[in-house]
Coordinates of C-alpha atoms in Angstrom, one line a residue:
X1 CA -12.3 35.3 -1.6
X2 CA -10.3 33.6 0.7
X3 CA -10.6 32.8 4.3
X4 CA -7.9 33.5 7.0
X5 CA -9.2 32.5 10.5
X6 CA -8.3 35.5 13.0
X7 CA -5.7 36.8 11.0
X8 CA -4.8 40.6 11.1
X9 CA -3.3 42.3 7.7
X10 CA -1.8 45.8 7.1
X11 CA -2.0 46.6 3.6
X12 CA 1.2 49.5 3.2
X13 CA 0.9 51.0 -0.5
X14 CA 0.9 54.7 -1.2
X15 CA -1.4 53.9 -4.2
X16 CA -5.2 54.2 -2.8
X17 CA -6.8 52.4 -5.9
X18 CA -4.1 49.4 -5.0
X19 CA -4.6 49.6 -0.7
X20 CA -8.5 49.6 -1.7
X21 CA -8.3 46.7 -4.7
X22 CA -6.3 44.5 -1.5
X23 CA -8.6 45.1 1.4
X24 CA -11.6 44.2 -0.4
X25 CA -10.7 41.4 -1.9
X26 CA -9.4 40.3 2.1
X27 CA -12.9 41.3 3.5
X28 CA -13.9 38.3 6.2
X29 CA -15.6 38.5 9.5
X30 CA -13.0 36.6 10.4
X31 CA -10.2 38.9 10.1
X32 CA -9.1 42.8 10.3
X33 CA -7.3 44.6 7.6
X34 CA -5.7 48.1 8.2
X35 CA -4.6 50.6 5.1
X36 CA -1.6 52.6 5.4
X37 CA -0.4 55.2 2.6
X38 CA 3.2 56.2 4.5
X39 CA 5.5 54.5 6.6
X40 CA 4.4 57.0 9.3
X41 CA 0.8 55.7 9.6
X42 CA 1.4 52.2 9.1
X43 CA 3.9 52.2 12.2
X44 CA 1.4 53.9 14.0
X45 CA -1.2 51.6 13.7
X46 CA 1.2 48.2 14.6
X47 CA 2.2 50.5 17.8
X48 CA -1.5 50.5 18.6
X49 CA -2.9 46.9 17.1
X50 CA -1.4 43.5 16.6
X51 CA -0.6 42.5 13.5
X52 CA 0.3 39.3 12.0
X53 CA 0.8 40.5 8.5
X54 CA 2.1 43.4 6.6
X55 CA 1.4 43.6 2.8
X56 CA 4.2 46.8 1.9
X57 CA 4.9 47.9 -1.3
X58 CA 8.5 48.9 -2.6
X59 CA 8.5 52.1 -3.6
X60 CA 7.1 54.3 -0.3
X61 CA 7.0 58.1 -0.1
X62 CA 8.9 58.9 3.5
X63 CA 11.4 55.7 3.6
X64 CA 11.5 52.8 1.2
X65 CA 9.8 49.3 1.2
X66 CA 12.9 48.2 1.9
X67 CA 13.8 50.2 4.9
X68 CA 10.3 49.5 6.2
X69 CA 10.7 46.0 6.2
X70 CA 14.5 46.1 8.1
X71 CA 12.5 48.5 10.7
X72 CA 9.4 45.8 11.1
X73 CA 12.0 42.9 11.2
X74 CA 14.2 45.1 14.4
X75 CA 10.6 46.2 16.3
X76 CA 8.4 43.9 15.8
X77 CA 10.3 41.0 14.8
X78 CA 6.5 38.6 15.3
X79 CA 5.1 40.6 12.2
X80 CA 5.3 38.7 8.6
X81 CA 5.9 41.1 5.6
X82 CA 5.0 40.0 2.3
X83 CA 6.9 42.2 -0.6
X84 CA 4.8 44.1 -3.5
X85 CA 6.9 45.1 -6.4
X86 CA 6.9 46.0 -10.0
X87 CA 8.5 43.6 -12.7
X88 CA 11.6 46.0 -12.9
X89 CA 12.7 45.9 -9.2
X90 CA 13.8 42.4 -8.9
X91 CA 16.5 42.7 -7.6
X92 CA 15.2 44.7 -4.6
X93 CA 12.8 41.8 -4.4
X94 CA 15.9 39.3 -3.5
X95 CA 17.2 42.0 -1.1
X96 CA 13.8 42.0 0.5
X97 CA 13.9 37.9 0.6
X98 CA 17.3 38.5 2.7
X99 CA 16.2 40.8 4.8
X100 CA 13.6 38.7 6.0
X101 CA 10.5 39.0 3.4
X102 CA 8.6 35.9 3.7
X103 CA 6.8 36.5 0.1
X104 CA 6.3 38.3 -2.9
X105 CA 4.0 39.2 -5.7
X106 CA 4.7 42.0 -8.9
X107 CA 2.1 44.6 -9.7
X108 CA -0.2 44.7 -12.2
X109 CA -1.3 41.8 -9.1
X110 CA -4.0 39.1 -10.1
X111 CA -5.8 38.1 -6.7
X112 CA -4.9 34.8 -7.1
X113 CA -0.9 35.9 -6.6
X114 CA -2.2 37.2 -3.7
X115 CA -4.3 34.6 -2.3
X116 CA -1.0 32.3 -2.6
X117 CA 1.3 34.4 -1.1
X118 CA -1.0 34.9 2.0
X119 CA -1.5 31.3 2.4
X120 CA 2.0 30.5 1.9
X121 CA 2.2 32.9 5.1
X122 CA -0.2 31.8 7.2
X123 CA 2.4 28.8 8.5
X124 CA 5.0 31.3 9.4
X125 CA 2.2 33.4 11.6
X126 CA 1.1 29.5 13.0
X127 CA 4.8 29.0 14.0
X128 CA 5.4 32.6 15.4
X129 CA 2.1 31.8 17.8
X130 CA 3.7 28.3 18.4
X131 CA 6.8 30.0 19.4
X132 CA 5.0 31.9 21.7
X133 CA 3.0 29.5 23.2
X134 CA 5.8 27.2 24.4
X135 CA 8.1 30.0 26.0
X136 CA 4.3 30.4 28.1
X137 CA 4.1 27.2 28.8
X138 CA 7.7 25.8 27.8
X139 CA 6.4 22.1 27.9
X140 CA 3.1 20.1 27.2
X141 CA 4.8 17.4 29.3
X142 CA 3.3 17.1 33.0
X143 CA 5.6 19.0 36.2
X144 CA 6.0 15.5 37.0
X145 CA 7.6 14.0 34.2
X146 CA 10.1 17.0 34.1
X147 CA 11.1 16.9 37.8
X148 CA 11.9 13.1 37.3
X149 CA 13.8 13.8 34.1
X150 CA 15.2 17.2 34.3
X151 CA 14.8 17.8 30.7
X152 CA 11.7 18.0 28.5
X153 CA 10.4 15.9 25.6
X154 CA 9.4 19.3 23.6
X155 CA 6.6 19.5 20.5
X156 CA 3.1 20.4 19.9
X157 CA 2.6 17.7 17.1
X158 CA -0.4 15.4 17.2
X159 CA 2.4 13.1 17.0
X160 CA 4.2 13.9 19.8
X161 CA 1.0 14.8 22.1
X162 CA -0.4 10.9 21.4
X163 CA 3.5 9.8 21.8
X164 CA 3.1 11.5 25.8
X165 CA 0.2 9.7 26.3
X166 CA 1.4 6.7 25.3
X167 CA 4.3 7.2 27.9
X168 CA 1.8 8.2 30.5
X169 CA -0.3 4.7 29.9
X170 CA 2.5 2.2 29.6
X171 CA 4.8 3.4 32.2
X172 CA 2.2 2.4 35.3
X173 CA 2.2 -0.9 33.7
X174 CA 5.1 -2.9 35.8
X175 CA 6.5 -5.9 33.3
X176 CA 4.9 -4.6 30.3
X177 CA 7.7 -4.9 27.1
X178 CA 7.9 -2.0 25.5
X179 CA 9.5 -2.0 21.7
X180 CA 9.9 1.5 20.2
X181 CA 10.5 2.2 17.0
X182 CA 12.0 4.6 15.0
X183 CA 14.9 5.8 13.0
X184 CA 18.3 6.7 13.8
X185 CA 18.2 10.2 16.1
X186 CA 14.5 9.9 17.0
X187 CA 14.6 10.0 20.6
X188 CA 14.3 6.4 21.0
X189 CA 16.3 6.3 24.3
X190 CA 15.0 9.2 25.6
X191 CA 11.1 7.7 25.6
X192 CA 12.6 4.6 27.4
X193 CA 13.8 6.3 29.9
X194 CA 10.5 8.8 30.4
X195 CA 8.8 5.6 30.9
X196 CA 11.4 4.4 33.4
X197 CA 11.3 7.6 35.5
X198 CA 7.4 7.6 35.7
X199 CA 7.3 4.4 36.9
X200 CA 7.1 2.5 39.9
X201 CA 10.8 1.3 38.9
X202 CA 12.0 5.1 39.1
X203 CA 14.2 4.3 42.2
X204 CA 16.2 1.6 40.4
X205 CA 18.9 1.4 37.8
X206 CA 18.1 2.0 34.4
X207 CA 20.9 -0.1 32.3
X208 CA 21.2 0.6 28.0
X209 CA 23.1 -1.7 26.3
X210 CA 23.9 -1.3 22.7
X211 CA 23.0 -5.0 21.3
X212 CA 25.1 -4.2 18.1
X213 CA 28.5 -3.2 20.1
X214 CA 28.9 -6.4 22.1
X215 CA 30.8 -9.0 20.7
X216 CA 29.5 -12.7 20.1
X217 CA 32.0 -14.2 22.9
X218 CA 31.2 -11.5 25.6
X219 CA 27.5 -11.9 25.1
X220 CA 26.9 -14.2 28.0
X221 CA 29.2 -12.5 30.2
X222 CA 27.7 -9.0 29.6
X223 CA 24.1 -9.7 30.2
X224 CA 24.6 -12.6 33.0
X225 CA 27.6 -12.2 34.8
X226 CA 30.1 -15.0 35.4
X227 CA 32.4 -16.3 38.2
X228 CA 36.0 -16.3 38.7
X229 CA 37.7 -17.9 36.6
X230 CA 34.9 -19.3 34.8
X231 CA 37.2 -18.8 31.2
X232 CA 40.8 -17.1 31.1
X233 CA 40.9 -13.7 32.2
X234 CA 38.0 -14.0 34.4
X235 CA 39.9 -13.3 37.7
X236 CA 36.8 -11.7 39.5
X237 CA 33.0 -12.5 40.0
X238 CA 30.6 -9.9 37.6
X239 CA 27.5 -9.3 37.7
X240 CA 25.2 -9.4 34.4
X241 CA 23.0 -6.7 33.2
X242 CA 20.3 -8.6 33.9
X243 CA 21.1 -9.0 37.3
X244 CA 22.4 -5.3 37.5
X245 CA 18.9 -3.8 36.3
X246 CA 16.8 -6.5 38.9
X247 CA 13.7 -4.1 39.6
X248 CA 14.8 -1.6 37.1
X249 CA 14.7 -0.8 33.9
X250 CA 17.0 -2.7 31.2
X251 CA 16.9 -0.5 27.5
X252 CA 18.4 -2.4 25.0
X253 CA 19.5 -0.5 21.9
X254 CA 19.7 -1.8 18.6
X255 CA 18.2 -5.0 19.1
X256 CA 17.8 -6.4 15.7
X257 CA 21.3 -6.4 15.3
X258 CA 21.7 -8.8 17.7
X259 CA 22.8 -12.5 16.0
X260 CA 20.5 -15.1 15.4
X261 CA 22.1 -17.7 18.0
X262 CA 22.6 -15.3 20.7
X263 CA 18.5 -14.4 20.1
X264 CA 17.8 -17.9 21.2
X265 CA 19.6 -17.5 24.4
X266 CA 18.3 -14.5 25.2
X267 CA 14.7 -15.7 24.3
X268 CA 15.1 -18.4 26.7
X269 CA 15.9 -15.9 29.9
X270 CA 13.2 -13.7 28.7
X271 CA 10.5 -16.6 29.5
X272 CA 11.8 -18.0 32.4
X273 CA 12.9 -15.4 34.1
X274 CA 16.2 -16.3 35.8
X275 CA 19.6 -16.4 34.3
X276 CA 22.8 -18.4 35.2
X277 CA 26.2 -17.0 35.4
X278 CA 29.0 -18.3 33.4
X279 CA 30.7 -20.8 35.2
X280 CA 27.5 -21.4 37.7
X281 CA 24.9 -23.7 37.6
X282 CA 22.8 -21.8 40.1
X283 CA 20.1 -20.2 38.8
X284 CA 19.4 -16.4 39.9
X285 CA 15.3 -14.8 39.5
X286 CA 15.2 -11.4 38.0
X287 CA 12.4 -9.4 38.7
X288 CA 13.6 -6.8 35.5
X289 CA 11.2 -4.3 32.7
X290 CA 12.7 -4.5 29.6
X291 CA 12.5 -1.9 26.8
X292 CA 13.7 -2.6 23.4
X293 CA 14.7 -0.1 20.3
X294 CA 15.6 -0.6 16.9
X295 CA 15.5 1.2 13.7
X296 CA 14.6 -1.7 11.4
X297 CA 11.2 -3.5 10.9
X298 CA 11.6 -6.7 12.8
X299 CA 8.5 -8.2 11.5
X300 CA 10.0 -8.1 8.0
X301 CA 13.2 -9.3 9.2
X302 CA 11.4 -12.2 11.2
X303 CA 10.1 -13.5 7.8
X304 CA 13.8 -13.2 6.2
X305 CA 15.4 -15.6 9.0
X306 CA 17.3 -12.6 10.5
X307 CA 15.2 -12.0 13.9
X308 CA 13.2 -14.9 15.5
X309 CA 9.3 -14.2 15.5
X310 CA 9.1 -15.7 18.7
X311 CA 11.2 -13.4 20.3
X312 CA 9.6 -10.6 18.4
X313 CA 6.5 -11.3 19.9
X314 CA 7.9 -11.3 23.4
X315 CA 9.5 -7.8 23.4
X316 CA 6.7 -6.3 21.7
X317 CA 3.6 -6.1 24.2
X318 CA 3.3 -2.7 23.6
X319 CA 5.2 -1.0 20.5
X320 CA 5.9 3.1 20.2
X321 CA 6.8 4.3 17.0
X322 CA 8.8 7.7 16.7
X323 CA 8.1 9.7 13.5
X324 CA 11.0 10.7 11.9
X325 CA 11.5 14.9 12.1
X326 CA 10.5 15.4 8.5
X327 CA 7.0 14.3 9.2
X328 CA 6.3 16.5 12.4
X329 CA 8.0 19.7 11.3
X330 CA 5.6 22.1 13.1
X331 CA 8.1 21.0 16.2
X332 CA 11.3 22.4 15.0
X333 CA 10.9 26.0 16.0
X334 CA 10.1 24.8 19.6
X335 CA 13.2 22.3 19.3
X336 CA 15.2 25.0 18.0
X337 CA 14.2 27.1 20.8
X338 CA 14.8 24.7 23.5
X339 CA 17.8 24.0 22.5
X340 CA 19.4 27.2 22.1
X341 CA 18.0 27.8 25.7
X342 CA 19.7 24.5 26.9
X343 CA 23.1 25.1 25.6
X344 CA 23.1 28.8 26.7
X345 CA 22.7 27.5 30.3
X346 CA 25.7 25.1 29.4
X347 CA 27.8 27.7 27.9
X348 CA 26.6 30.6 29.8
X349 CA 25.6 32.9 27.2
X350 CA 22.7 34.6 26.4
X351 CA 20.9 33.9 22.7
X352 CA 17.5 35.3 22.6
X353 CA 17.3 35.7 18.8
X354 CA 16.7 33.6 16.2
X355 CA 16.6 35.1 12.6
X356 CA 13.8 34.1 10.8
X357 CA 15.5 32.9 8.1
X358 CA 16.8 30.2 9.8
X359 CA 13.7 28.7 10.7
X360 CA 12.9 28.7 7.0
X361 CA 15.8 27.3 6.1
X362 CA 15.6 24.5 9.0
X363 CA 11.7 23.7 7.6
X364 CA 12.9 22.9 4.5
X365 CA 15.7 20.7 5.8
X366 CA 15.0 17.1 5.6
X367 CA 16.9 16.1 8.7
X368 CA 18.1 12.9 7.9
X369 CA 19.7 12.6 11.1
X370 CA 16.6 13.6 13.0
X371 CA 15.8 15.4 16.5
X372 CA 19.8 14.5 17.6
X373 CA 21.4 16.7 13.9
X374 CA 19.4 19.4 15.0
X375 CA 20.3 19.3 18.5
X376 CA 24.0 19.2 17.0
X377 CA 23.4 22.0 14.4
X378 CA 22.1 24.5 17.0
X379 CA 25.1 23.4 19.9
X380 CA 27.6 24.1 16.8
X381 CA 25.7 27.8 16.3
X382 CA 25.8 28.4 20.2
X383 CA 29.6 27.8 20.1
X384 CA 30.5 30.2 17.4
X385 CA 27.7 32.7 17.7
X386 CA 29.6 35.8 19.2
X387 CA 26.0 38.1 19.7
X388 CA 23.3 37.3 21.1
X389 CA 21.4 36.8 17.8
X390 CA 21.6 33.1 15.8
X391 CA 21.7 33.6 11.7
X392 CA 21.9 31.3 9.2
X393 CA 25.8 31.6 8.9
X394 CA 26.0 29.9 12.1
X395 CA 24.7 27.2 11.3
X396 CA 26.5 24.6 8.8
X397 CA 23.5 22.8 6.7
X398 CA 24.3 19.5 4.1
X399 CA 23.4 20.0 1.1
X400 CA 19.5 18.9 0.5
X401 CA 19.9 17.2 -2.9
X402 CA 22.7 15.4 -1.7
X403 CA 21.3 14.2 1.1
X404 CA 18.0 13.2 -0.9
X405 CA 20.0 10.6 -2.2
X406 CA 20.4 8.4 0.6
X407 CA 16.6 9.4 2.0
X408 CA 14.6 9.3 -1.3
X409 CA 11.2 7.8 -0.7
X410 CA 10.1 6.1 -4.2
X411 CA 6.8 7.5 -6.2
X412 CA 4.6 3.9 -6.7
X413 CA 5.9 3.5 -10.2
X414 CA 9.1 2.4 -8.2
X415 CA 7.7 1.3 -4.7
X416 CA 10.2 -1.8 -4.5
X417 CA 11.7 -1.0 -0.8
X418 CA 14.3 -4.2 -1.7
X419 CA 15.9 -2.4 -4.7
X420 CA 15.9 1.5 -3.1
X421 CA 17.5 -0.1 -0.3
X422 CA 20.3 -1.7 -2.3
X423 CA 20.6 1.8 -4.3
X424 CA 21.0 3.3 -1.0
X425 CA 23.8 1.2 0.4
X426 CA 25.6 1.0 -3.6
X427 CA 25.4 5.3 -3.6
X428 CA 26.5 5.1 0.1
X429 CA 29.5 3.2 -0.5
X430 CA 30.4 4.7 -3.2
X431 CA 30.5 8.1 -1.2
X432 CA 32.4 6.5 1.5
X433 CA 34.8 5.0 -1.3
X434 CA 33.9 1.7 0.3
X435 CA 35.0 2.7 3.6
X436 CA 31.9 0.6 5.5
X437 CA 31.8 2.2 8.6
X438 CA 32.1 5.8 6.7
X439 CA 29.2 4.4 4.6
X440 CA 26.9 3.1 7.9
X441 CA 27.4 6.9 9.2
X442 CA 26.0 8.4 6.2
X443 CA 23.0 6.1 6.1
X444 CA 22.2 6.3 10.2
X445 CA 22.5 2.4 10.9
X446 CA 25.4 0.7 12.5
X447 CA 28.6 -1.2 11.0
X448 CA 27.2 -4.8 11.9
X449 CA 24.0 -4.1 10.6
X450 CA 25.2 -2.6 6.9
X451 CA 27.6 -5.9 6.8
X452 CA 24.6 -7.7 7.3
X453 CA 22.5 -5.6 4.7
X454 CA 25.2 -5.8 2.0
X455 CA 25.3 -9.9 2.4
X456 CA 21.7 -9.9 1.8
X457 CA 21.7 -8.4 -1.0
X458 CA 25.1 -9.5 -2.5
X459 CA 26.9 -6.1 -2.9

């Protein structure tokens, strides 16, 4: 016997042997099962009782199992329906699928088949109360944290609830460093700015810089500032970021691309504090927080001469690392949902259906391009949705498989992260027909950063 915690079934078979067979085998204290042998009765009893999930069988006296399900999927769209069908009827079984099934078993049953189909439903029910629970309370972030950011960080992940707290703690520190970590389309910038705007630095300039798009001979200009004509083409003072961000917040993005020579510099303004323009030899205090991202592991990197330790050790007082998507899933639907909300106040329509199918579909995605491909998948299906109802037509998915080739994670048989990184870049380039910067966008990193990759390991 299996246990479902609070979980409320509607067995729908006009079969009495088969309606009695089920709710036996489903007898818990711990849940409620209603029997149904029409259409008629069974729509009776979801007027008059929540359900969660409804067991309906194929062939119905009244309507079939078929047009029951379409009817449950218009009127009570929060209702799961599990399929029950005979080895002949197949094909009615897909049709069910599309229509919005989320399982299946065949009759003659064995309560094991039933036992998995259940369970394999029970997440859908979890995400339907999910779904619920955040258009309640649409954030688990404070009223504080969304009045100074006007936009929520949104999931109900353990993740994502330790990842607030985190945010909470470190942003009443004042001089802390913060590194956060995390793949390409994370959120990375978006923490670093939560912690800005809870601050004490909230009424100051927050400054990102992109360490990987400024050139080698710009680099002292950019981040100190020079004087006129301190080199050709300097024909007016400017002011560093550094010195732009003094009592702020300076986020800087992509810092292990940053070259080895420049990190010395940089190091050296870090531990004293003050910087000198180009051109000056006065030196200027900064009183400055700074918050550093990358996607790469800078520790490993440190030991490979490509990032200094020292300077590692500097920016990382206090490290936050963002999971990638795949590993919190339970936080698409409420993504999904915040983001169809966000983009209908943009466009000014009015979206408030999602099919089911495309939250399936989206679980099983791998989103290799994290929280920032789903926000661009679902601003694409707001665009060219003409009803007020999203399908899975709207939205435009890459092909899993494919995609599993650039994000494979090795069984320990292969665990050499050396060699599946050079198989990466090799099946990248060879997609981009060596096109490097087409090949950096399909693997999430930037151009400098795959030169730099491809060097080390002699492609």
């Amino acid at each position: 016997m299996i246990s479902v915690s609070n979980l409320r079934i509607l067995i729908l078979d006009d079969e009495k042997l088969v309606r009695e067979e089920l709710s036996e085998f489903l007898i818990d204290p711990n849940f409620q099962v209603f029997k149904a042998g029409t259409p008629s009765e069974a729509f009776q009893i979801m007027d008059r009782n929540e359900v969660h999930i409804a067991v309906v069988d194929v062939n119905l006296p009244e309507m079939s199992g078929l047009d029951v399900l379409e009817k449950i999927k218009k009127e009570y769209p929060e209702i799961e329906v599990i399929m029950i069908s005979g080895y002949s009827e197949m094909d009615s079984v897909i049709h069910s699928m599309r229509l919005g099934a989320s399982d299946f078993f065949t009759k003659p049953f064995r309560l094991r088949d039933v036992e998995h189909a259940i369970e394999r439903t029970k997440k859908f029910v979890n995400l339907n109360k999910s779904l619920q629970e955040v258009k309640r309370n649409y954030s688990i972030i404070s009223k504080e944290f969304y009045e100074a950011m006007g936009y929520e960080i949104v999931g109900e992940s353990r993740h994502m609830k330790n990842l607030i707290n985190l945010i909470g703690k470190v942003a009443k520190t004042e001089n802390t460093s913060v590194l956060i970590t995390g793949e390409s389309g994370t959120g990375k910038e978006l923490v670093a700015r939560a912690i800005h705007y809870l601050s004490n630095r909230k009424e100051n300039c927050f400054y990102a810089v992109n360490c990987s798009a400024i050139p080698e001979t710009l680099f002292e200009s950019e981040f100190f500032g020079h004087t006129k004509g301190a080199f050709t083409g300097a024909s007016d003072t400017k002011t560093g970021w550094f010195e732009a961000a003094n009592k702020g917040t300076l986020f800087l993005d992509e810092i292990g691309d940053m070259q080895l020579n420049l990190q010395t510099k940089f190091l050296r303004v870090l531990e004293d504090r003050k910087i000198r323009k180009v051109g000056s030899n006065i030196e200027i205090p900064f009183d400055t927080r700074i918050i550093a991202a990358t996607n790469q592991n800078l520790e490993d990197l440190s030991t490979e001469k490509g990032f200094r330790l020292d300077l590692y050790h500097r920016i990382s007082s206090f490290v936050i690392h963002l999971e990638p998507l795949r590993k919190r899933k339970e936080d698409i639907p409420l993504l999904i949902d915040y983001f169809v909300k966000y983009f209908n106040r943009i466009m000014g329509k009015n979206i408030n259906e999602i099919d089911e199918t495309v939250i399936r579909k989206l679980l099983d995605y791998e989103f290799p391009g994290n929280v920032r491909e789903l926000k661009n998948m679902v601003e694409r299906a707001v665009i060219i949705c003409d009803t007020n109802k999203l399908s899975l037509s709207h939205f435009q998915l890459t092909n899993n498989k494919e995609s599993s080739e650039y994000y494979h994670f090795p069984t320990e048989e292969t665990l050499d992260l050396e060699m599946v990184e050079r198989n990466c870049i090799i099946k990248a380039l060879e997609k981009a027909n060596n096109n490097k910067s087409k090949a950096a966008d399909l693997l999430n990193i930037t151009w400098q950063s795959l030169d730099r990759r491809i060097k080390k390991h002699k492609i």
